[in-house]
Coordinates of C-alpha atoms (C1' of nucleotides) in Angstrom, one line a residue:
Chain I
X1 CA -54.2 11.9 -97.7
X2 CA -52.1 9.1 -96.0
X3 CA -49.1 10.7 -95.0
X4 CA -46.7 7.7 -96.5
X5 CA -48.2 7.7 -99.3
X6 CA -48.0 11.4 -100.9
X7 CA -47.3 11.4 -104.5
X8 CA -43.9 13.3 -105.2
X9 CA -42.6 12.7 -101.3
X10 CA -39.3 11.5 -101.3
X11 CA -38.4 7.8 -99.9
X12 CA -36.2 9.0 -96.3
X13 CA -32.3 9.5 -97.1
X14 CA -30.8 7.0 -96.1
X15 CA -26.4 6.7 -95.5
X16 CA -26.8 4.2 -98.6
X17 CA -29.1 6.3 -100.9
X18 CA -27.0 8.9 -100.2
X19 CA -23.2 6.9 -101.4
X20 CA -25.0 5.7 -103.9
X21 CA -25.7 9.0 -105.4
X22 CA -22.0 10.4 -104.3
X23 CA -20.7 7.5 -106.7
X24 CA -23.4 8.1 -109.2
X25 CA -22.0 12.5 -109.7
X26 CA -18.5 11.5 -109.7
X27 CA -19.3 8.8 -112.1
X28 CA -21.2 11.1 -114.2
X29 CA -19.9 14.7 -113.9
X30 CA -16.4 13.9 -112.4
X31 CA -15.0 14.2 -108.8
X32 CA -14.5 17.8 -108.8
X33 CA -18.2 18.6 -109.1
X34 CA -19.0 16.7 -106.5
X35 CA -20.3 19.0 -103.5
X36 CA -22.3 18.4 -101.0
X37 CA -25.0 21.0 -102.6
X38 CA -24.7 19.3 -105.5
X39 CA -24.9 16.2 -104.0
X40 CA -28.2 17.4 -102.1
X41 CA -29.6 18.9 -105.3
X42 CA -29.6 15.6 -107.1
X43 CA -31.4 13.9 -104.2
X44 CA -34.1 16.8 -104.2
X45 CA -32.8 17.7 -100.7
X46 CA -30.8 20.6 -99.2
X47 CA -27.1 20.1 -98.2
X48 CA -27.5 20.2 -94.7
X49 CA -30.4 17.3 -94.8
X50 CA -27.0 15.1 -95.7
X51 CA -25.0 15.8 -92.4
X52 CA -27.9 13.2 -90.7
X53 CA -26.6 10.5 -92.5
X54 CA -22.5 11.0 -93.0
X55 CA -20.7 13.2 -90.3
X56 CA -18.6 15.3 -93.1
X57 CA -17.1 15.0 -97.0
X58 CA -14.1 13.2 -95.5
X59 CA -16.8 10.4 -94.6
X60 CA -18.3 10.6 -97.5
X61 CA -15.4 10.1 -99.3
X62 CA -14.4 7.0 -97.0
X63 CA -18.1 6.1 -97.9
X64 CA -17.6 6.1 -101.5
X65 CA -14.4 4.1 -101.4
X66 CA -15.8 1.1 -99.5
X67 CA -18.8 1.6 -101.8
X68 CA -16.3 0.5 -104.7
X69 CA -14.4 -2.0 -103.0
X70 CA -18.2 -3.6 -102.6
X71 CA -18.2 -4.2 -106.4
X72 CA -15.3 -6.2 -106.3
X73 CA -16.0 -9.8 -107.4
X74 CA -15.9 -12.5 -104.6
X75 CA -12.6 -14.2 -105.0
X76 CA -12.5 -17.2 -106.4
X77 CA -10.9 -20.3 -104.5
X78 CA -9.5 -22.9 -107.0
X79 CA -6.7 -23.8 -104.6
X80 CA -3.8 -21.8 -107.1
X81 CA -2.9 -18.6 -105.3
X82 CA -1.3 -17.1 -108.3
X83 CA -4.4 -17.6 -110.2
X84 CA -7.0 -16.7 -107.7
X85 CA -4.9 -13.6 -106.9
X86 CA -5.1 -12.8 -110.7
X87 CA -8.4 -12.8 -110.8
X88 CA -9.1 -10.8 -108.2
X89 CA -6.5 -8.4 -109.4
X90 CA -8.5 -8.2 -112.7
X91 CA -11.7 -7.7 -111.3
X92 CA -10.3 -4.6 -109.1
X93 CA -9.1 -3.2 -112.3
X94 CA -12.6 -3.9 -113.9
X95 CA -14.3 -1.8 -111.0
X96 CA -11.3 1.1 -110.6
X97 CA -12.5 1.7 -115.0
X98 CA -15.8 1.9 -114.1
X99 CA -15.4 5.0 -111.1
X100 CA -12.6 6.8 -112.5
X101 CA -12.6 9.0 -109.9
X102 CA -11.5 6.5 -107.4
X103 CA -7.7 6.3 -108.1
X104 CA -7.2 9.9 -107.7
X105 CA -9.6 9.7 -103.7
X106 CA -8.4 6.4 -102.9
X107 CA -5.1 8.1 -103.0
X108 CA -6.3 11.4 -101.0
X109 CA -7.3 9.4 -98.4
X110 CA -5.1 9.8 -94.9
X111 CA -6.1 6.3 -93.7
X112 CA -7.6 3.2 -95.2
X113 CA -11.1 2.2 -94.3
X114 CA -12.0 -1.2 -92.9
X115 CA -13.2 -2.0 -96.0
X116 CA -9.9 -1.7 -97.4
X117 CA -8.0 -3.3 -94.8
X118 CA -10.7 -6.3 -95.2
X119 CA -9.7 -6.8 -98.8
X120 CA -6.0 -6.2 -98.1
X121 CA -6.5 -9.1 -95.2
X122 CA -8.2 -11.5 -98.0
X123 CA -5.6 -11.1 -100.3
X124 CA -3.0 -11.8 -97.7
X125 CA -5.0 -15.0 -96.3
X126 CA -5.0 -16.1 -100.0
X127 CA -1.0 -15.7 -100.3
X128 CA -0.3 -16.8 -97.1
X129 CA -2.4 -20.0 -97.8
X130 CA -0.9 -20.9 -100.7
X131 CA 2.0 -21.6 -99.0
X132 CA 4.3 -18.2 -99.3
X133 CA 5.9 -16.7 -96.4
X134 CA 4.8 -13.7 -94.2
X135 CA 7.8 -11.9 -95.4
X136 CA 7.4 -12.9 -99.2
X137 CA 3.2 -12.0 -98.8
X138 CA 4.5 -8.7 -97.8
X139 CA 6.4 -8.2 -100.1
X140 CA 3.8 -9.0 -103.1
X141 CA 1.2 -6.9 -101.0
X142 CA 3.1 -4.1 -101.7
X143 CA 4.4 -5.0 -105.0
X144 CA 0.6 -5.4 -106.6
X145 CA -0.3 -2.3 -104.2
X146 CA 1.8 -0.2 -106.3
X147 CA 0.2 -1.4 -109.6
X148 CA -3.0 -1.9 -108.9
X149 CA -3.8 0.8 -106.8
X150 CA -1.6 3.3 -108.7
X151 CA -0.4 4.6 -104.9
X152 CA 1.2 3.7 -102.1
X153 CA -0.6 2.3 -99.3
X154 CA -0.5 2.9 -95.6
X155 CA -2.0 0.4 -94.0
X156 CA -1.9 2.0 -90.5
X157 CA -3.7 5.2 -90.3
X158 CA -1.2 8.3 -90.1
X159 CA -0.5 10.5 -87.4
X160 CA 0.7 9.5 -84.0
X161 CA -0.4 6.5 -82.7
X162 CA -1.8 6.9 -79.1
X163 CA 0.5 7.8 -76.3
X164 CA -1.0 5.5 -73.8
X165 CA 0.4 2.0 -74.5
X166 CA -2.8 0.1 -72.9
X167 CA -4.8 2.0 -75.8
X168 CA -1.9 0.6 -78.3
X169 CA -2.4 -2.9 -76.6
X170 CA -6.1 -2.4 -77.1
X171 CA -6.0 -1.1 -80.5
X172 CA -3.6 -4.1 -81.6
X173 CA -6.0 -6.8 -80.5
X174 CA -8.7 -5.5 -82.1
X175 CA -6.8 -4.9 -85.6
X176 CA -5.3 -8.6 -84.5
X177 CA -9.2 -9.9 -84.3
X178 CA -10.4 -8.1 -87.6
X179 CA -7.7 -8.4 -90.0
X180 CA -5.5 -11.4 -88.8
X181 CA -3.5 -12.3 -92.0
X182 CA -2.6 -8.3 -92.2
X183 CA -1.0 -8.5 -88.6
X184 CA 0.8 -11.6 -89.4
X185 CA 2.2 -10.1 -92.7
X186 CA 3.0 -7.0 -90.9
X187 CA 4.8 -8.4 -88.1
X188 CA 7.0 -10.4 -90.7
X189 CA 8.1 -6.9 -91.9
X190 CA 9.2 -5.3 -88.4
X191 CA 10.1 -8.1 -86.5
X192 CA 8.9 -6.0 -83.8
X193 CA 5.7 -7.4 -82.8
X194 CA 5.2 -4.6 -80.1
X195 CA 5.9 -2.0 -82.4
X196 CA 3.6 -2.7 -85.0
X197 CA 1.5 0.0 -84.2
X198 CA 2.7 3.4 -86.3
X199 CA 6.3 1.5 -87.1
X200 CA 6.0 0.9 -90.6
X201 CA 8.5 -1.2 -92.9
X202 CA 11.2 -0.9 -95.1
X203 CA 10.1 1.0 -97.6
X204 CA 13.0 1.3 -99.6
X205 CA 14.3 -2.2 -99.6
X206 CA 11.0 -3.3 -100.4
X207 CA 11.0 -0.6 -103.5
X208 CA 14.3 -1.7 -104.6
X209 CA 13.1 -5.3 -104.8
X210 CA 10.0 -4.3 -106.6
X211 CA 12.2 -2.4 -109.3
X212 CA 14.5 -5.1 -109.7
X213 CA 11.9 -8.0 -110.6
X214 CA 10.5 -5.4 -112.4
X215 CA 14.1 -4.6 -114.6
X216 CA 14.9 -8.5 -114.5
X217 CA 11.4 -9.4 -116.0
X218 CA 12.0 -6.5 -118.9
X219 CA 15.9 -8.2 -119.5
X220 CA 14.0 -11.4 -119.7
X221 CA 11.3 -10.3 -122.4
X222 CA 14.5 -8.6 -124.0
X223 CA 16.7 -11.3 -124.4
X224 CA 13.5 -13.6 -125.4
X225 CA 12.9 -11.4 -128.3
X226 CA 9.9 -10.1 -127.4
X227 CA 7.3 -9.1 -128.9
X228 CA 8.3 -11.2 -131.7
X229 CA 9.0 -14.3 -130.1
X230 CA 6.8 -15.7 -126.8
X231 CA 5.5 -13.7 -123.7
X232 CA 6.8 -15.9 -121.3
X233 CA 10.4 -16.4 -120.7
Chain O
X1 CA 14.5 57.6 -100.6
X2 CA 16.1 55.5 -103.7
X3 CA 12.8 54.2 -104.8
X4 CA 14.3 50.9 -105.6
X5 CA 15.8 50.1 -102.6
X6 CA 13.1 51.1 -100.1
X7 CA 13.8 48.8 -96.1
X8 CA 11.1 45.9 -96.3
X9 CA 9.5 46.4 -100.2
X10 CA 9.4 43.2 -101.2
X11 CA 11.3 41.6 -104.4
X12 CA 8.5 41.7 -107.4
X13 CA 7.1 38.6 -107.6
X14 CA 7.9 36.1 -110.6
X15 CA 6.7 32.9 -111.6
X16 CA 9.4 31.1 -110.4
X17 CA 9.2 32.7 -106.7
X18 CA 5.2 31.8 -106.9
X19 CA 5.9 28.3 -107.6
X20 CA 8.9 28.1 -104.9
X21 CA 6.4 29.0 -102.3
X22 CA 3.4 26.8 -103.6
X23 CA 5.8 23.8 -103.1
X24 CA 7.3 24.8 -99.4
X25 CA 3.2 25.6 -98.8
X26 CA 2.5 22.3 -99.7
X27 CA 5.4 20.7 -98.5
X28 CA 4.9 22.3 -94.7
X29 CA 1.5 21.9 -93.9
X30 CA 0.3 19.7 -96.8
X31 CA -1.7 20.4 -100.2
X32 CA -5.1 20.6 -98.7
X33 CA -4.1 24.1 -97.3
X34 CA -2.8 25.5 -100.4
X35 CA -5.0 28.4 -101.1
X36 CA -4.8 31.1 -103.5
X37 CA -5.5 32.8 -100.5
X38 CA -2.9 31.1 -98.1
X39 CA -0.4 31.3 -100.8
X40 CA -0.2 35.1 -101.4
X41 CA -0.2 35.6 -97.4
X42 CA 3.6 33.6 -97.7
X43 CA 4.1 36.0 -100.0
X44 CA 3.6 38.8 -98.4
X45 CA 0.8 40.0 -100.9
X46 CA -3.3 39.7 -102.0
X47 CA -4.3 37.0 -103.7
X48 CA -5.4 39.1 -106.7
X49 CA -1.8 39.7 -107.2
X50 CA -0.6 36.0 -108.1
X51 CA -2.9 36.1 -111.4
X52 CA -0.5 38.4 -113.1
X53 CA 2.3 35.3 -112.7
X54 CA -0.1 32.2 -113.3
X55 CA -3.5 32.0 -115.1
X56 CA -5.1 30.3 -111.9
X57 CA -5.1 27.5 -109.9
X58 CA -4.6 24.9 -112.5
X59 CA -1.8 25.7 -114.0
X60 CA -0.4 26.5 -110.3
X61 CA -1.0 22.7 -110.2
X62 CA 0.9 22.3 -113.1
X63 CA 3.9 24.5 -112.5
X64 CA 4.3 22.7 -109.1
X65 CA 4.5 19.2 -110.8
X66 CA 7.2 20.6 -113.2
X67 CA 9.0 21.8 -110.4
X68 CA 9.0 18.5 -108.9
X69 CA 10.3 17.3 -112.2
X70 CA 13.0 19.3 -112.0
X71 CA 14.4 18.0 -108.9
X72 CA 15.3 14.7 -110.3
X73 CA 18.6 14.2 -110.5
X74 CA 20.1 14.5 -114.3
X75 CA 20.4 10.7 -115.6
X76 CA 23.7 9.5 -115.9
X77 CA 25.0 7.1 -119.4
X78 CA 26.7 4.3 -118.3
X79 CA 25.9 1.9 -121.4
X80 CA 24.1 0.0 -119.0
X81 CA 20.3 0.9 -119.6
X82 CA 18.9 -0.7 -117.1
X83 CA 21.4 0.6 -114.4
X84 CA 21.0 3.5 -115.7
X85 CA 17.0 3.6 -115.5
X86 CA 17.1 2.0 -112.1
X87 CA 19.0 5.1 -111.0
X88 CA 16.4 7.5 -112.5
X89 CA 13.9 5.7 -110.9
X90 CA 15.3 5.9 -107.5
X91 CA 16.3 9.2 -108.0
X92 CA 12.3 10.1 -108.6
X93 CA 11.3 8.8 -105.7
X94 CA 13.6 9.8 -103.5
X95 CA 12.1 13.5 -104.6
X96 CA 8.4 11.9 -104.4
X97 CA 9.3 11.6 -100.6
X98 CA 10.2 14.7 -100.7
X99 CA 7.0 16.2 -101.7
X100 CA 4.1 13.8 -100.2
X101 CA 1.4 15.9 -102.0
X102 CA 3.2 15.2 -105.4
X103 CA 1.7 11.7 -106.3
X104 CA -2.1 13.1 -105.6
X105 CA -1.6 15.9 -107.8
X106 CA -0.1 14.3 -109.9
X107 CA -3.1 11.8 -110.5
X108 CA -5.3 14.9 -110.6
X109 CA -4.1 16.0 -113.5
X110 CA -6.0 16.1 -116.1
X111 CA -2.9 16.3 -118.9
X112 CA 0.5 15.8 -118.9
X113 CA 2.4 19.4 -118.6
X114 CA 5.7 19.1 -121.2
X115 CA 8.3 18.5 -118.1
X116 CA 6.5 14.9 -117.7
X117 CA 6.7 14.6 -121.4
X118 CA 10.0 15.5 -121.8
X119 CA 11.3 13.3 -118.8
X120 CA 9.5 10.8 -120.2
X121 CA 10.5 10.9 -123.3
X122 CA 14.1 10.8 -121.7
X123 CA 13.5 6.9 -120.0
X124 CA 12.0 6.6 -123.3
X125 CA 15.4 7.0 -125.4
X126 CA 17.1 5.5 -122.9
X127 CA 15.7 2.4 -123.7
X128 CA 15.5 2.8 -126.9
X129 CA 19.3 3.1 -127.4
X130 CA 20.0 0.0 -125.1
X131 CA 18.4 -2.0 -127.9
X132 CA 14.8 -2.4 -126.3
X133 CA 12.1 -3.1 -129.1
X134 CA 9.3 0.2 -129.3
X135 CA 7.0 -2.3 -128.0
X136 CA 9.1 -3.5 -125.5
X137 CA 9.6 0.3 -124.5
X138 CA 6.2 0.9 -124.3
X139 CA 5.3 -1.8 -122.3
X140 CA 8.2 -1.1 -119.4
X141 CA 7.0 2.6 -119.0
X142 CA 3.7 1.1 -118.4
X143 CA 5.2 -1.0 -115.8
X144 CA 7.4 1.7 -114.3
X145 CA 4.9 4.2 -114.8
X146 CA 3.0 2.7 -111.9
X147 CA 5.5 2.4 -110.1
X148 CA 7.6 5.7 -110.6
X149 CA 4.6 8.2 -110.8
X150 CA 2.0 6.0 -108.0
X151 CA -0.4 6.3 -110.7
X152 CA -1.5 5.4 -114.6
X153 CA 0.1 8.1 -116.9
X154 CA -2.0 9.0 -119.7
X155 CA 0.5 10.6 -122.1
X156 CA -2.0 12.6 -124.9
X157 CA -4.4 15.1 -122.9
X158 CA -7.8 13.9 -122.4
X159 CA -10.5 15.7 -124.2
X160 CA -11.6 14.9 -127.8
X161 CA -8.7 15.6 -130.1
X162 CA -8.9 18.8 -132.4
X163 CA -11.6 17.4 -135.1
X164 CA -10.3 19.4 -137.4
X165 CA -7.7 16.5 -139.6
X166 CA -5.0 19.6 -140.5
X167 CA -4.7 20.7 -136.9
X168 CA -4.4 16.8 -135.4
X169 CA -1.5 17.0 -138.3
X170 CA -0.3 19.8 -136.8
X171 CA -0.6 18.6 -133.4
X172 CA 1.3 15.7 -134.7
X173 CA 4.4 17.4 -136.4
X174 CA 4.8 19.5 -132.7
X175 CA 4.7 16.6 -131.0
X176 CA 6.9 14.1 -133.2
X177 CA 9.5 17.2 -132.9
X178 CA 9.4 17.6 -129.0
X179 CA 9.3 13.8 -127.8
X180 CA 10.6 11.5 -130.7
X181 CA 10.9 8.5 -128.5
X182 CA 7.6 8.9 -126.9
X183 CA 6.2 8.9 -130.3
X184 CA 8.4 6.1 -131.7
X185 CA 6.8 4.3 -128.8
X186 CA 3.3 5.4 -128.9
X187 CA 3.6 4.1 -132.6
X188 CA 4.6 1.1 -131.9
X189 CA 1.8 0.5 -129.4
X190 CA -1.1 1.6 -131.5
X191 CA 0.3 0.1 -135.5
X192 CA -1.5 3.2 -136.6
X193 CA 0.4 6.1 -136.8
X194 CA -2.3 8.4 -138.1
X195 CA -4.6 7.0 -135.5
X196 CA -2.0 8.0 -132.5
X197 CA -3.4 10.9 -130.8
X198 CA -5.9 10.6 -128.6
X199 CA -5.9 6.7 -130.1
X200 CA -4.4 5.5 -126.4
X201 CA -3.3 1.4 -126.4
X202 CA -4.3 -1.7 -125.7
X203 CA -4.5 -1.2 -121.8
X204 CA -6.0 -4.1 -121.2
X205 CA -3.2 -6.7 -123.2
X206 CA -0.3 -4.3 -121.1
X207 CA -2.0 -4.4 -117.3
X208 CA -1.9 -8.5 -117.6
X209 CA 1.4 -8.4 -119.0
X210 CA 2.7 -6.6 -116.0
X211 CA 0.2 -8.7 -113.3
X212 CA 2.2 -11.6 -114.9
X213 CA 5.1 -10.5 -115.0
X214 CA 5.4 -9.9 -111.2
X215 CA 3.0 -12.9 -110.4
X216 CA 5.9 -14.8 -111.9
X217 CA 8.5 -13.0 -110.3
X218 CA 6.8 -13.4 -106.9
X219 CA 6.6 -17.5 -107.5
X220 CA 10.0 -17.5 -108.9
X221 CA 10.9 -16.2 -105.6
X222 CA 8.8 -18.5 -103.6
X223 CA 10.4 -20.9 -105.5
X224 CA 13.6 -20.6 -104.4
X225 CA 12.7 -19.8 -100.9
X226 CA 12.6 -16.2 -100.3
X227 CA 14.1 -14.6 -98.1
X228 CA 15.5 -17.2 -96.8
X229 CA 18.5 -18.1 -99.5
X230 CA 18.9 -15.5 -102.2
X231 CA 17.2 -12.3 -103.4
X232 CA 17.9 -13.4 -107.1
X233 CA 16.5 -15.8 -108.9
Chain L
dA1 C1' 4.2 47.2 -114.9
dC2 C1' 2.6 45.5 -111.0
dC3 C1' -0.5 45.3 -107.2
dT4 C1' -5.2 46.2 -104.6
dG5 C1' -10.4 46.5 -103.1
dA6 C1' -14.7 45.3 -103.8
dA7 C1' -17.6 42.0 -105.5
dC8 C1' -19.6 37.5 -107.3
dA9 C1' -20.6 32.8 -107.2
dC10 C1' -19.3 29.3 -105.0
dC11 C1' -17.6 25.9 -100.8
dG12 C1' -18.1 23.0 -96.0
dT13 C1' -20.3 23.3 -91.7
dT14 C1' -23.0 25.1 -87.3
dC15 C1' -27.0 26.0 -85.0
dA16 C1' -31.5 27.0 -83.9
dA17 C1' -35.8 26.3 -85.8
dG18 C1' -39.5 23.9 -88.1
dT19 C1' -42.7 19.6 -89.2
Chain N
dA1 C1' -37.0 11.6 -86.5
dC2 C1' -35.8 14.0 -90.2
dC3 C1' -35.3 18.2 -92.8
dT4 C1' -34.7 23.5 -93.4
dG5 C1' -33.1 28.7 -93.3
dA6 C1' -30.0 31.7 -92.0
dA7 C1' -25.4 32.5 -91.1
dC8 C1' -20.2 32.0 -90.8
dA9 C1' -15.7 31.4 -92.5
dC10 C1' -13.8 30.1 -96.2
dC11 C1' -12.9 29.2 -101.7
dG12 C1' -11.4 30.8 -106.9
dT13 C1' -11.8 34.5 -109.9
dT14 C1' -13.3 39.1 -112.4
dC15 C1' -13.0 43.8 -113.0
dA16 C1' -12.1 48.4 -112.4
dA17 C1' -9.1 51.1 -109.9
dG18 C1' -4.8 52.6 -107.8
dT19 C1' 0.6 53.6 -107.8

DNA sequence: ACCTGAACACCGTTCAAGT
DNA sequence: ACCTGAACACCGTTCAAGT
């Protein structure tokens, strides 16, 4: 009769028990089954038990996609950006087969999570230590963002940014604290330190440039004879 | 008292009129408020009434994506394949802009509907005719495929294919007559023709490809100073 | 032929109540 | 502190009925 100790009681929910499980039905029975009934059935609890530990399914979703970011391998450090970014581009891959699901919610998702932003903010340290420019990092951010992520992101959140410009200040030196090499690589795209916040790049240019190493590198592989011949040009 | 011209009865619905509103639905105040519900209030009618014009909810889904298809501007045959495919691309996503709800449904699709097919099959021949290789074809719409669509294109439905060998045949013969170039390719990806549908490719071999490709293109451009000097290398 | 009303089995979420 | 029951405002979809 010791109260911790009853057989069949449940361990407490706890905000990681209850990811955990979120990953573990979309992994299993796909996203679209994925209710927060079902959810609660699976962790022999009823829905509303779950609203203790995440404040809605828009958290939980957040929840899940910094759970899969978590399984990315720590990046390696062997002083070659190019290679180091390849690895790490690999193991994202690796993860993004494993949760299926995540592609299609990582691309639902109105704002990233600080997880994301984190990992965004390693790469760029990684670039932007190997020697290539803000500008050039920026542009490679959003040239493997495309093709690794399968979406476009936005790395501030949507919506209008706050009206009162001590609350921009405020928010920019906290983003400026936590993700350092972001803010540097964002600034190169504006020029417009001040308007960082909400502002946005070029888009299109960026796009354009992306499609045109992308044409060039197929001419290349054309005119090399590939496949017949050798991968690189 | 005509009874077909009656002040404020409403055209019949059609198929086309459904889709129309589905789009300006999500296009106005975004895809997480398109509603079976939501929808027949635009149209001035019960929801009940929309399942005469399309099965349900899915294929609404799927109608939508064609119809976003649809709006991409006719390709234009200058000889010059990859001018040519660099306009078709930009043309795509200037209507991708157009519709921000389009790239998340589109990943949420569980098959291609024949308007993706068919436009795919399109860039296919395209390249084809400029002299790429099959292979070579294949491997450039995996790279644009990110980079058109925002996601990873599956091009045979998911599912297990039909066990029965006469209907895969079957399947075959329908497809082969429908997208040539898209099967020219596909064969060329999987050296097993009888193995091709469901079959996929090597996914793996084609993602590093494409990593390396713009890996080199980004240190091609560091190379030579970007932004600094040219945008070429 | 085309649309509707009532109904069913689901959703996410709130709130007051239980232990 | 943590969980539950009942309830609310929604979903997609079926079926028999209306005009």
């Amino acid at each position: 009769m010791t109260p911790t100790a009853l057989p069949g009681k449940r361990p407490p929910l706890t905000r990681a028990t209850v990811l955990a499980a979120a990953v573990a039905l979309a992994d299993t029975s796909g996203i679209e089954t994925l209710s927060m009934r079902n959810l609660a059935r699976d962790l022999g609890v009823v829905a509303m038990a779950l609203y203790k530990h995440i404040a809605n399914k828009e958290e939980l979703l957040d929840g899940m996609v910094e759970a899969v970011i978590a399984e990315f391998d720590p990046p390696a450090q062997t002083g070659d950006w190019a290679a180091d970014l390849r690895e790490r581009i690999l193991s994202a891959r690796r993860t993004m087969l494993r949760h299926p699901w995540a592609a299609q919610v990582f691309a639902g998702r109105p704002a990233p999570t600080p997880a994301v932003l984190a990992h965004l903010d390693s790469v760029a340290a990684g670039m932007l230590a190997g020697g290539l420019s803000p500008a050039l990092t920026h542009q490679g951010l959003h040239m493997l963002g495309s093709l690794i992520w399968g979406f476009h992101l936005e790395v501030f959140p949507s919506g209008p940014p706050p009206q009162d410009p001590a609350e921009r200040e405020e928010m920019m030196i906290g983003f400026a604290a936590a993700y350092p090499a972001v803010l540097t690589v964002a600034m190169a795209a504006s020029h417009d330190p001040a308007a960082i916040v909400g502002a946005g790049c070029d888009d299109q240019a960026e796009f354009e440039l992306t499609i045109d190493l992308v044409l060039d590198g197929l001419k290349r592989l054309h005119e090399a004879g590939w496949p017949a011949k050798s991968r690189k040009s």
